CSV table of C-alpha atoms in Angstrom, one decimal:
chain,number,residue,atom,x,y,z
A,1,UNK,CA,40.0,59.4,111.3
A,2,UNK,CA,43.9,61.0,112.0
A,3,UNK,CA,46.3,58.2,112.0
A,4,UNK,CA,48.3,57.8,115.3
A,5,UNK,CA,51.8,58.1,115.0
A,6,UNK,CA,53.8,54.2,114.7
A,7,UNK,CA,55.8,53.6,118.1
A,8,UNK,CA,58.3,52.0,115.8
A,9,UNK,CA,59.3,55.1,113.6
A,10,UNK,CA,61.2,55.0,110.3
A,11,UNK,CA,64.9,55.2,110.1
A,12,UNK,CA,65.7,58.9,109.1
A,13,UNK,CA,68.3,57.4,106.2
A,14,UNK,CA,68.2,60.0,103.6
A,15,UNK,CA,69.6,60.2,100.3
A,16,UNK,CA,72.1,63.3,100.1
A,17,UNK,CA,72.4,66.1,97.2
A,18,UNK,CA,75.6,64.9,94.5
A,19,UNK,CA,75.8,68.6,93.2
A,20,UNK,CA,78.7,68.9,94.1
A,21,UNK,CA,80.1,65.5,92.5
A,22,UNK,CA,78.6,65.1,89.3
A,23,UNK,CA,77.9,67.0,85.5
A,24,UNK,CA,74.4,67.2,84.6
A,25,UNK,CA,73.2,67.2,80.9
A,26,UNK,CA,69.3,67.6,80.9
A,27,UNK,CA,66.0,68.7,78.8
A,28,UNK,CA,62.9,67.8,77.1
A,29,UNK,CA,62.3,65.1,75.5
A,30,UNK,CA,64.4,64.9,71.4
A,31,UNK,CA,66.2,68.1,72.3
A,32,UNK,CA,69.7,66.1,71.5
A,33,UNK,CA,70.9,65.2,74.7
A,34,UNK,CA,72.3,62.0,74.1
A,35,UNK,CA,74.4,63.3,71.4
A,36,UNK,CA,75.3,66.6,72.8
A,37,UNK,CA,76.8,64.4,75.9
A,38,UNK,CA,78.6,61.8,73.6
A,39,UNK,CA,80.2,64.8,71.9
A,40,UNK,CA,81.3,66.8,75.5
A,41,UNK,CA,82.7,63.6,76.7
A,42,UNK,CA,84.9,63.2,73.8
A,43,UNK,CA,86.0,66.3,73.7
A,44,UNK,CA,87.2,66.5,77.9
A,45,UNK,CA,88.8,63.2,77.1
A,46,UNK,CA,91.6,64.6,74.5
A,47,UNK,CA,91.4,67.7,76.4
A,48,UNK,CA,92.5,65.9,79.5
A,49,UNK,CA,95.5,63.8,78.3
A,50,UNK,CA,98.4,64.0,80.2
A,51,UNK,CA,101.6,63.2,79.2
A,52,UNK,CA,102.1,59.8,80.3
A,53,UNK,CA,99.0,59.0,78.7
A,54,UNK,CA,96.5,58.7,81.0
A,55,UNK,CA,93.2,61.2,80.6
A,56,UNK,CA,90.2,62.1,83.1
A,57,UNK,CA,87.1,60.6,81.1
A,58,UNK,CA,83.4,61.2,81.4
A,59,UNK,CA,81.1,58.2,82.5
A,60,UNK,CA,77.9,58.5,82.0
A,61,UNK,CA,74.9,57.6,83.9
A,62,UNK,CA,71.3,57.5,82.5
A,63,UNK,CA,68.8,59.8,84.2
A,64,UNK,CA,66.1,58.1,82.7
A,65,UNK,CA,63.1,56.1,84.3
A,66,UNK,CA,62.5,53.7,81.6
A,67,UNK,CA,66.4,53.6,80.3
A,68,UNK,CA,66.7,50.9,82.8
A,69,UNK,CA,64.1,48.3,81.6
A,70,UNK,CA,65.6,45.6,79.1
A,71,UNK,CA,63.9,44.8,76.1
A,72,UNK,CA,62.3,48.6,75.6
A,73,UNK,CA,64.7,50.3,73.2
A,74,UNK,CA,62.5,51.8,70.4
A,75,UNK,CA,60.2,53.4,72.5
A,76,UNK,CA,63.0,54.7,75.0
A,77,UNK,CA,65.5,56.3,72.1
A,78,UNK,CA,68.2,54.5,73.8
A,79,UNK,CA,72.0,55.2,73.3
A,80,UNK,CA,72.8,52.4,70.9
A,81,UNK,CA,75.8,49.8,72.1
A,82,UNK,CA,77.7,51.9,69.1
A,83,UNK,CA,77.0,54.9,70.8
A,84,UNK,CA,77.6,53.1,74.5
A,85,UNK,CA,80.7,51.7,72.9
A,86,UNK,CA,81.9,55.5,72.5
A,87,UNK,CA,81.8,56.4,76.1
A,88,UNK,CA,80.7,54.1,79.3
A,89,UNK,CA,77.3,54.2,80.1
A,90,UNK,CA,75.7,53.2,83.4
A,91,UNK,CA,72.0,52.2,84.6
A,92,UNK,CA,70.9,51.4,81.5
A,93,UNK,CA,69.3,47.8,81.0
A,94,UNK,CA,69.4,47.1,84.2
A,95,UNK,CA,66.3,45.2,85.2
A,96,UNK,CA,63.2,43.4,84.2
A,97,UNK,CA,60.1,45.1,82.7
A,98,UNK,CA,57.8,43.6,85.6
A,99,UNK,CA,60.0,44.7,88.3
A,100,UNK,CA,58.7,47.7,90.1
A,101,UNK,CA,61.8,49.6,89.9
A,102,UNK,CA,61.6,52.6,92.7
A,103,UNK,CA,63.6,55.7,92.9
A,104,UNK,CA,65.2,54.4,96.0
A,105,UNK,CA,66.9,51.6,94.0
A,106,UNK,CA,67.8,54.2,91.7
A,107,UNK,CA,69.2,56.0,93.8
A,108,UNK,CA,71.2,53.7,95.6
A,109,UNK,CA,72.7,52.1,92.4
A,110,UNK,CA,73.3,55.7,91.0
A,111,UNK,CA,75.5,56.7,94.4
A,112,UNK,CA,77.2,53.6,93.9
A,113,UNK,CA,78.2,54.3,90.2
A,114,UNK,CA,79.5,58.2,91.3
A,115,UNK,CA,81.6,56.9,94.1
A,116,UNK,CA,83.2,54.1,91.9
A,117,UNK,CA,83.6,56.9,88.9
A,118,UNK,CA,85.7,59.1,91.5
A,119,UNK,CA,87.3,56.2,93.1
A,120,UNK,CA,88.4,55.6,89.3
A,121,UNK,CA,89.8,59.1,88.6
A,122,UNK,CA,86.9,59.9,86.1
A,123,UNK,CA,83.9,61.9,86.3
A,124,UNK,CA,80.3,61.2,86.5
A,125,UNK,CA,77.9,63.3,83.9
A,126,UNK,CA,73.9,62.0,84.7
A,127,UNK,CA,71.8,62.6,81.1
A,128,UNK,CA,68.3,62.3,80.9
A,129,UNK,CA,64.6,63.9,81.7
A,130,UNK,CA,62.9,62.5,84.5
A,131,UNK,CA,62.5,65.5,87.0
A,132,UNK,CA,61.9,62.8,90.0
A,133,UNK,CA,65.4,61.6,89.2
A,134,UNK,CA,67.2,64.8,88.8
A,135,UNK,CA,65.6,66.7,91.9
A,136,UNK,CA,66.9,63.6,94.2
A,137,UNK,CA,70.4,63.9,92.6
A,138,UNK,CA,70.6,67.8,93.0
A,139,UNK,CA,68.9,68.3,95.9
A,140,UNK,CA,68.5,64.9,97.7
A,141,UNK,CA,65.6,62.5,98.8
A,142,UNK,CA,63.9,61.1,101.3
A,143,UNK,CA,62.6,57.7,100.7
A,144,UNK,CA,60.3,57.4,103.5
A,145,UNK,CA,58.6,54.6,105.1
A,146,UNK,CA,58.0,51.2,103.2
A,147,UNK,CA,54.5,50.4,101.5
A,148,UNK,CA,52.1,49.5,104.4
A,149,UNK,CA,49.3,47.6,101.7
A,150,UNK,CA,47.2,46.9,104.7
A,151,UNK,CA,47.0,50.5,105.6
A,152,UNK,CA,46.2,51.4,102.0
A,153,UNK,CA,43.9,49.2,101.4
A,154,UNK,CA,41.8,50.1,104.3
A,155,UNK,CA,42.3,54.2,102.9
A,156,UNK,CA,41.1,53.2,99.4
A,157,UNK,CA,38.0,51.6,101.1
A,158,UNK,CA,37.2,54.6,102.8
A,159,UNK,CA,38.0,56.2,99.5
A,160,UNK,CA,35.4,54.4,97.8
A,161,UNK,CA,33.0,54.7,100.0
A,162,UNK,CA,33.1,58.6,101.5
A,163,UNK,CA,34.9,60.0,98.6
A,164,UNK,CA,38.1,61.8,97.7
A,165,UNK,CA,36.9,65.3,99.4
A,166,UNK,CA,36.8,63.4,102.8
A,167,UNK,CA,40.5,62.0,101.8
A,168,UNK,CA,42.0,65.2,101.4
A,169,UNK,CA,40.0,66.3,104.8
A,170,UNK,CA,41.5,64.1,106.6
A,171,UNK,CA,45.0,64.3,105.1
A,172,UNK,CA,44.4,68.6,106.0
A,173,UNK,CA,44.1,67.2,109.8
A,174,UNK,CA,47.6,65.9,109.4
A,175,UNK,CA,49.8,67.3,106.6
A,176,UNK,CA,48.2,70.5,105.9
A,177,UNK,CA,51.0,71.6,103.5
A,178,UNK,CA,50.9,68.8,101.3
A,179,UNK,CA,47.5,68.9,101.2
A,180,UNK,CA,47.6,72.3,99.8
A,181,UNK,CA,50.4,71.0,97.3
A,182,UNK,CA,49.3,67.4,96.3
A,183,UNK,CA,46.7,67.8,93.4
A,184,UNK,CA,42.6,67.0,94.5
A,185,UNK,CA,42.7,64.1,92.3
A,186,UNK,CA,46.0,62.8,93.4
A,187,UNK,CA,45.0,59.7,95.2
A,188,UNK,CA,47.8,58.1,95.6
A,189,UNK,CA,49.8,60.9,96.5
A,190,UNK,CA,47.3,61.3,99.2
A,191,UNK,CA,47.5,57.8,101.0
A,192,UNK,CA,51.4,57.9,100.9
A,193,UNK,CA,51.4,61.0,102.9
A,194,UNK,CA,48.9,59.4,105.0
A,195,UNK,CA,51.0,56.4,105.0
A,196,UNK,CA,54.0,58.5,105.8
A,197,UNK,CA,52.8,60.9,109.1
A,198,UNK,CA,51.6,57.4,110.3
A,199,UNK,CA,54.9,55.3,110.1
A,200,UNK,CA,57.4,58.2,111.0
A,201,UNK,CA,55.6,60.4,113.4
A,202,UNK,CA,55.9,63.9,111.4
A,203,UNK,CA,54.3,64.8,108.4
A,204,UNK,CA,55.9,64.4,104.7
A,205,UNK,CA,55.5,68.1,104.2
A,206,UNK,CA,58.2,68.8,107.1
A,207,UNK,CA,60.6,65.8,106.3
A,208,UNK,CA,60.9,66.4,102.6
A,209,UNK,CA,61.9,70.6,103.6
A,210,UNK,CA,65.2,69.8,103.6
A,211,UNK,CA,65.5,69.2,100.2
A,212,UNK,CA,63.9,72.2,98.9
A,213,UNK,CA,67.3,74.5,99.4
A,214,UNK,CA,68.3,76.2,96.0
A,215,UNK,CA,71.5,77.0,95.0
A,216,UNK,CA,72.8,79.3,91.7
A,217,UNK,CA,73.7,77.8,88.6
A,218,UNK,CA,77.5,78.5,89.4
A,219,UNK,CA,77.9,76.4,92.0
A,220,UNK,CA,77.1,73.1,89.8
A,221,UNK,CA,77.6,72.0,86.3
A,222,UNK,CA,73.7,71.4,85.0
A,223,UNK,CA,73.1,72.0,81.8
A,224,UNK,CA,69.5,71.9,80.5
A,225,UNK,CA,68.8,72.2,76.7
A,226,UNK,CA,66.7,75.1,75.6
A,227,UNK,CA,64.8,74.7,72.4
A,228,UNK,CA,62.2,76.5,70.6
A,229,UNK,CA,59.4,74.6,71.5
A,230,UNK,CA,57.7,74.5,67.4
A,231,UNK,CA,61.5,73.0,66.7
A,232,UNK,CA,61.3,70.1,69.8
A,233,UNK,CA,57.4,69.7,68.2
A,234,UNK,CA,59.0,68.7,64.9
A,235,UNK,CA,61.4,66.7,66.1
A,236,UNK,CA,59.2,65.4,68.8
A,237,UNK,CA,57.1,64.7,65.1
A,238,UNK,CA,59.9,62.8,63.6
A,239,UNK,CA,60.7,60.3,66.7
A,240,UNK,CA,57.2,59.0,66.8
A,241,UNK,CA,57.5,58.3,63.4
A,242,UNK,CA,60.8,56.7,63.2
A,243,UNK,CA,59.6,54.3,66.3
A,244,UNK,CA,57.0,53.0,64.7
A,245,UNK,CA,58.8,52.6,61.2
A,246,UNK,CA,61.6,51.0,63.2
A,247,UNK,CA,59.1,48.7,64.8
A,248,UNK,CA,57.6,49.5,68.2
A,249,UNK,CA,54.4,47.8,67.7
A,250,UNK,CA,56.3,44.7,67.3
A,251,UNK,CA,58.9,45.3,70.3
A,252,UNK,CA,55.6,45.8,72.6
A,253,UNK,CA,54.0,42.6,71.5
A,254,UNK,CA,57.0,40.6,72.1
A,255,UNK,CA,57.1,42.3,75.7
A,256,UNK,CA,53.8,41.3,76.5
A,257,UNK,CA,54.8,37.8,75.5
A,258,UNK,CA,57.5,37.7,77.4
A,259,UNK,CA,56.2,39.3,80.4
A,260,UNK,CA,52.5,39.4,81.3
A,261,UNK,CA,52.8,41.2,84.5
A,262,UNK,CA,54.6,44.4,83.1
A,263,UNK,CA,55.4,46.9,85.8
A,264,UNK,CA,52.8,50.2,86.1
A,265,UNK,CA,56.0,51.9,85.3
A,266,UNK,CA,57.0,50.3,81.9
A,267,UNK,CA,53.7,49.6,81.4
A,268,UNK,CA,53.0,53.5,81.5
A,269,UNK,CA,55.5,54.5,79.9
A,270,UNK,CA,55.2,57.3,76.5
A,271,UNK,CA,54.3,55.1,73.4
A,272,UNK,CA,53.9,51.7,75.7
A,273,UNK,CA,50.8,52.7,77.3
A,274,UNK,CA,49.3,54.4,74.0
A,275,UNK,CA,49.9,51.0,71.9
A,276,UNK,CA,48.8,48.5,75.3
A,277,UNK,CA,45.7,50.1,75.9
A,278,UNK,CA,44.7,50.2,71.9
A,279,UNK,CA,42.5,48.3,70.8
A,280,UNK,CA,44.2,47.6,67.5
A,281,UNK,CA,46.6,46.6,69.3
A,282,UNK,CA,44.2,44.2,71.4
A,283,UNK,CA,42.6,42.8,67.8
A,284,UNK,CA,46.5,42.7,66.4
A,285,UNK,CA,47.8,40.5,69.1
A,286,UNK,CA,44.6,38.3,69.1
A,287,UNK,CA,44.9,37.8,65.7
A,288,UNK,CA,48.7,37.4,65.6
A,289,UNK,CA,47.9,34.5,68.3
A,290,UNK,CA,45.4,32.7,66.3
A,291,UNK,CA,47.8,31.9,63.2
A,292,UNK,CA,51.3,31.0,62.8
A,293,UNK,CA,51.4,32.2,59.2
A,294,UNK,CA,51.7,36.8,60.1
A,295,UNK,CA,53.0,37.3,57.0
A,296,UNK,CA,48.9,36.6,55.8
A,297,UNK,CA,47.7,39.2,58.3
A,298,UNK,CA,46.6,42.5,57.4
A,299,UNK,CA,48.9,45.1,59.3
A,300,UNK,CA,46.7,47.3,61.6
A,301,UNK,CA,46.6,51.0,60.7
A,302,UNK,CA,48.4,52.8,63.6
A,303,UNK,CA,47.8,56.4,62.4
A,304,UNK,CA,45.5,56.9,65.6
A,305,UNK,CA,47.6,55.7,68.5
A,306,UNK,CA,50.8,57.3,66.8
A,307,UNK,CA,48.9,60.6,67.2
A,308,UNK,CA,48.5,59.5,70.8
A,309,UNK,CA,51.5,59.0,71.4
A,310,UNK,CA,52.8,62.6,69.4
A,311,UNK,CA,50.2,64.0,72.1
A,312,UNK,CA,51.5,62.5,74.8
A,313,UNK,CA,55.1,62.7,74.3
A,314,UNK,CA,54.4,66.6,73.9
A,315,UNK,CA,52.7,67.0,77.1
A,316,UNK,CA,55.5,65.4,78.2
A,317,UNK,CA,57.9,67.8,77.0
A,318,UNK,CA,55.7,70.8,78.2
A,319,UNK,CA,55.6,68.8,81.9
A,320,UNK,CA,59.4,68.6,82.2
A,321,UNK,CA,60.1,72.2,80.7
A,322,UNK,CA,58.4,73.6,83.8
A,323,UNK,CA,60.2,71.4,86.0
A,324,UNK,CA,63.7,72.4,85.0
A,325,UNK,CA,62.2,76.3,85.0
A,326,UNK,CA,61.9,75.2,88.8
A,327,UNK,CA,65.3,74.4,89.4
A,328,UNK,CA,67.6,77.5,90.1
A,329,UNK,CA,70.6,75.1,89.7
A,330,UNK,CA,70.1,75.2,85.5
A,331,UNK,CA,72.9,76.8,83.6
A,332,UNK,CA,70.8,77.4,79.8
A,333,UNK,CA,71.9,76.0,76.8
A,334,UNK,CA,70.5,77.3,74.2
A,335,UNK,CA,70.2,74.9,70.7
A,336,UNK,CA,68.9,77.6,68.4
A,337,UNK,CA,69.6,81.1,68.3
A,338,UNK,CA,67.0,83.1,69.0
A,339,UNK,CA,65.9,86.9,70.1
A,340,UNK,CA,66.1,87.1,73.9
A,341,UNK,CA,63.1,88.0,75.7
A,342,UNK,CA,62.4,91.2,76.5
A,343,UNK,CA,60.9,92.3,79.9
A,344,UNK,CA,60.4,95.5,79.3
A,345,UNK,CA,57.7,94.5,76.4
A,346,UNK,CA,54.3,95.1,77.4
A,347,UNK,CA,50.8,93.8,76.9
A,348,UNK,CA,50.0,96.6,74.7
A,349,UNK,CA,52.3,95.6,72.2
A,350,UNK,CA,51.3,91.7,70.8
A,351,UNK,CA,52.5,92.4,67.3
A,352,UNK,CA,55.8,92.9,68.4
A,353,UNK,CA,55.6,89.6,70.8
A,354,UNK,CA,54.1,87.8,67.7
A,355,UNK,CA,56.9,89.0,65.7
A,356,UNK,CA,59.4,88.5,68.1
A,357,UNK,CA,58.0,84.7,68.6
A,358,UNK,CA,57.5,84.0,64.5
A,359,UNK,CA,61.0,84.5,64.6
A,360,UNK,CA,62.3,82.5,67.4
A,361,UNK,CA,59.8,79.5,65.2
A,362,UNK,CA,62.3,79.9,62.0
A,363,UNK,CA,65.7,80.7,64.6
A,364,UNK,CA,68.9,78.9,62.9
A,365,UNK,CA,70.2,76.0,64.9
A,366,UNK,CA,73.7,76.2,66.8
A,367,UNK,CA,76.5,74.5,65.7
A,368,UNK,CA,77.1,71.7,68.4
A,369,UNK,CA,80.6,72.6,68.0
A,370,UNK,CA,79.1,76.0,70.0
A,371,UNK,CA,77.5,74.1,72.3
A,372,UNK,CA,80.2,71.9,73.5
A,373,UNK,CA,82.9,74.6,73.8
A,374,UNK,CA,80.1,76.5,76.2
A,375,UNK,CA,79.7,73.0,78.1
A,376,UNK,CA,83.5,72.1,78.5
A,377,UNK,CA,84.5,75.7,78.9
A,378,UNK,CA,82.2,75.7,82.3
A,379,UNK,CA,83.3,72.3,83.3
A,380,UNK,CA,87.2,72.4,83.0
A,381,UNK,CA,86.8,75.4,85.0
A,382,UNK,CA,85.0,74.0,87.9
A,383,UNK,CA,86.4,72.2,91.1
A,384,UNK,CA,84.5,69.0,90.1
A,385,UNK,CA,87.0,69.2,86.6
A,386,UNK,CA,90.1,70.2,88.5
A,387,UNK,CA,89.7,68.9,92.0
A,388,UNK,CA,91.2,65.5,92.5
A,389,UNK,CA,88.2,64.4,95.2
A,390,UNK,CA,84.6,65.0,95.7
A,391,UNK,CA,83.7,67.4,97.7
């Protein structure tokens, strides 16, 4: 059945775009972001001194989803306070692990910090990976309609009972666009455009249009890494392993102590949800539980969910290199130096793409000297460097 239209609409409050306030610094997962933007930040701050003293600085703001949850640092790869000492850092540790922390919040916090960083003569540089985040900075959001639970309970009922074909029929009846763009098993994604075309009157698909509006990389200052993807593998490699030999087993079983309840989205986060969902990990805590005396316990053998987790975290890389292919805003930067791509090459010549690939595998790495003269060469160039106000 086609939901009728609310008489009492949403408000149309909308986030805007900050491209043309802030620095971006983004990429895959352990491409070297973090240290990349600690050394760029630096290097504008003596760049910037005037001669009474005073400088522009960089603050940074985390663009990460799970940056902003207390107590998960291993699995996060966190800015350490040393590192946090070096240059200000905002939205990190900012809430609970069992509150439900939504990108409107984030949002709303994150437009605060880039006003108060102009207001203070600095400028704000986001760093981080999660593509929900950085599409609302560059390009805006739309929030929507709060959660109507009666509405979608009633939906999942129906779900259960007719199916997810006849949910995605009847979502065709009234958002044909984002039927054709949400996936077929995308429940949720489903009911909230349901949900949405119900409490505002006009489907997602059209609201949300407003924000698809691409610009060229020239017109902003985001940066996404580049890396050859068997290099971000190995490293990928090494960060599993140093979070588990720096403890993330233990970390996890101290949150679930201290909160039960842990939000979906720390709860289903990279390396939580592969250790929660274990069932070492279930015979681990039991046991733990049932003695006082650990140090007599046999330590579990996590081989299996760390290859989980290497899996995962992978995908993950793989999921957020095609989102920042999407963006038209990127300005490469490349961490290894390898052959460029050549479209003229075709089909009917593999063993020169093999070649041409074995070699971009075994590419030397760029100095990051390299890579923070390209970054601060772009950004004391730009109006958000040399204009006194945003725009």
């Amino acid at each position: 059945m086609t939901p009728e239209p609310s008489s009492d609409r949403a408000p149309l409050d909308c986030f805007p775009a900050l491209l043309d306030q802030v620095i971006v610094l983004t990429g895959p997962t352990a491409s070297g972001k973090t240290q990349l933007a600690l050394r760029v930040a630096e290097a504008l701050a003596n760049l910037s001194v005037m001669p009474n003293g005073s400088a522009k600085a960089i603050e940074i703001i985390s663009l990460d989803s799970i940056a902003v949850y207390r107590q998960m640092d291993i699995g996060t790869a966190k800015p350490s306070r040393e590192e946090q000492q070096r240059v200000v850092h905002h939205l990190i540790d900012v809430v609970e692990p069992d509150h439900d922390y939504s990108v409107a919040e984030y949002l709303t916090a994150a437009h605060r910090c880039v006003k108060d960083i102009w207001a203070r003569g600095n400028r704000p540089m986001f760093v981080g990976g999660t593509p929900m985040y950085l599409k609302a900075i560059l390009r805006g959001f739309d929030p929507g309609p709060p959660a109507d639970e009666s509405f979608r309970r009633s939906v999942m009922q129906d779900v259960q009972r007719y199916g997810i074909d006849a949910l995605r029929k009847r979502l065709q009846q009234v958002d044909p666009l984002s039927a054709a763009r949400i996936d077929s098993s995308d429940v949720r994604r489903m009911i909230r455009a349901l949900e949405f075309a119900r409490q505002v009157g006009i489907p997602i698909s059209h609201r949300q249009k407003q924000f698809e509006s691409e610009r060229p990389p020239e017109e902003g200052l985001v940066f996404t890494l580049k890396t050859p993807r068997p290099v971000l593998h190995r490293r990928i490699e090494a960060r599993v392993e140093r979070m588990f030999d720096a403890g993330l087993v233990e970390e996890i079983r101290d949150l679930k102590h201290a909160y039960p309840e842990m939000s979906k989205t720390a709860r289903t986060a990279v390396g939580y949800r592969e250790v929660l969902e274990s069932p070492e990990f279930t015979d681990w805590q039991s046991a733990t539980a049932d003695t006082a005396d650990t140090g007599t316990l046999e330590t579990p053998d996590w081989s299996n969910v760390a290859e989980q987790v290497l899996f995962h975290t992978r995908r993950l890389a793989r999921r957020q290199e095609t989102w920042f292919r999407s963006f038209s805003e990127m300005r490469a930067i490349s961490t290894h130096v390898t052959e460029p791509e050549d479209a003229n090459v075709s089909a009917s010549a593999p063993r020169n793409k093999r070649a041409s690939k074995q070699a971009n595998d075994q590419a030397p790495e760029r100095p990051i000297e390299l890579l923070v003269d390209e970054m601060t060469d772009a950004i004391t160039q730009h109006p958000i460097w040399t204009e006194p106000h945003p725009h």
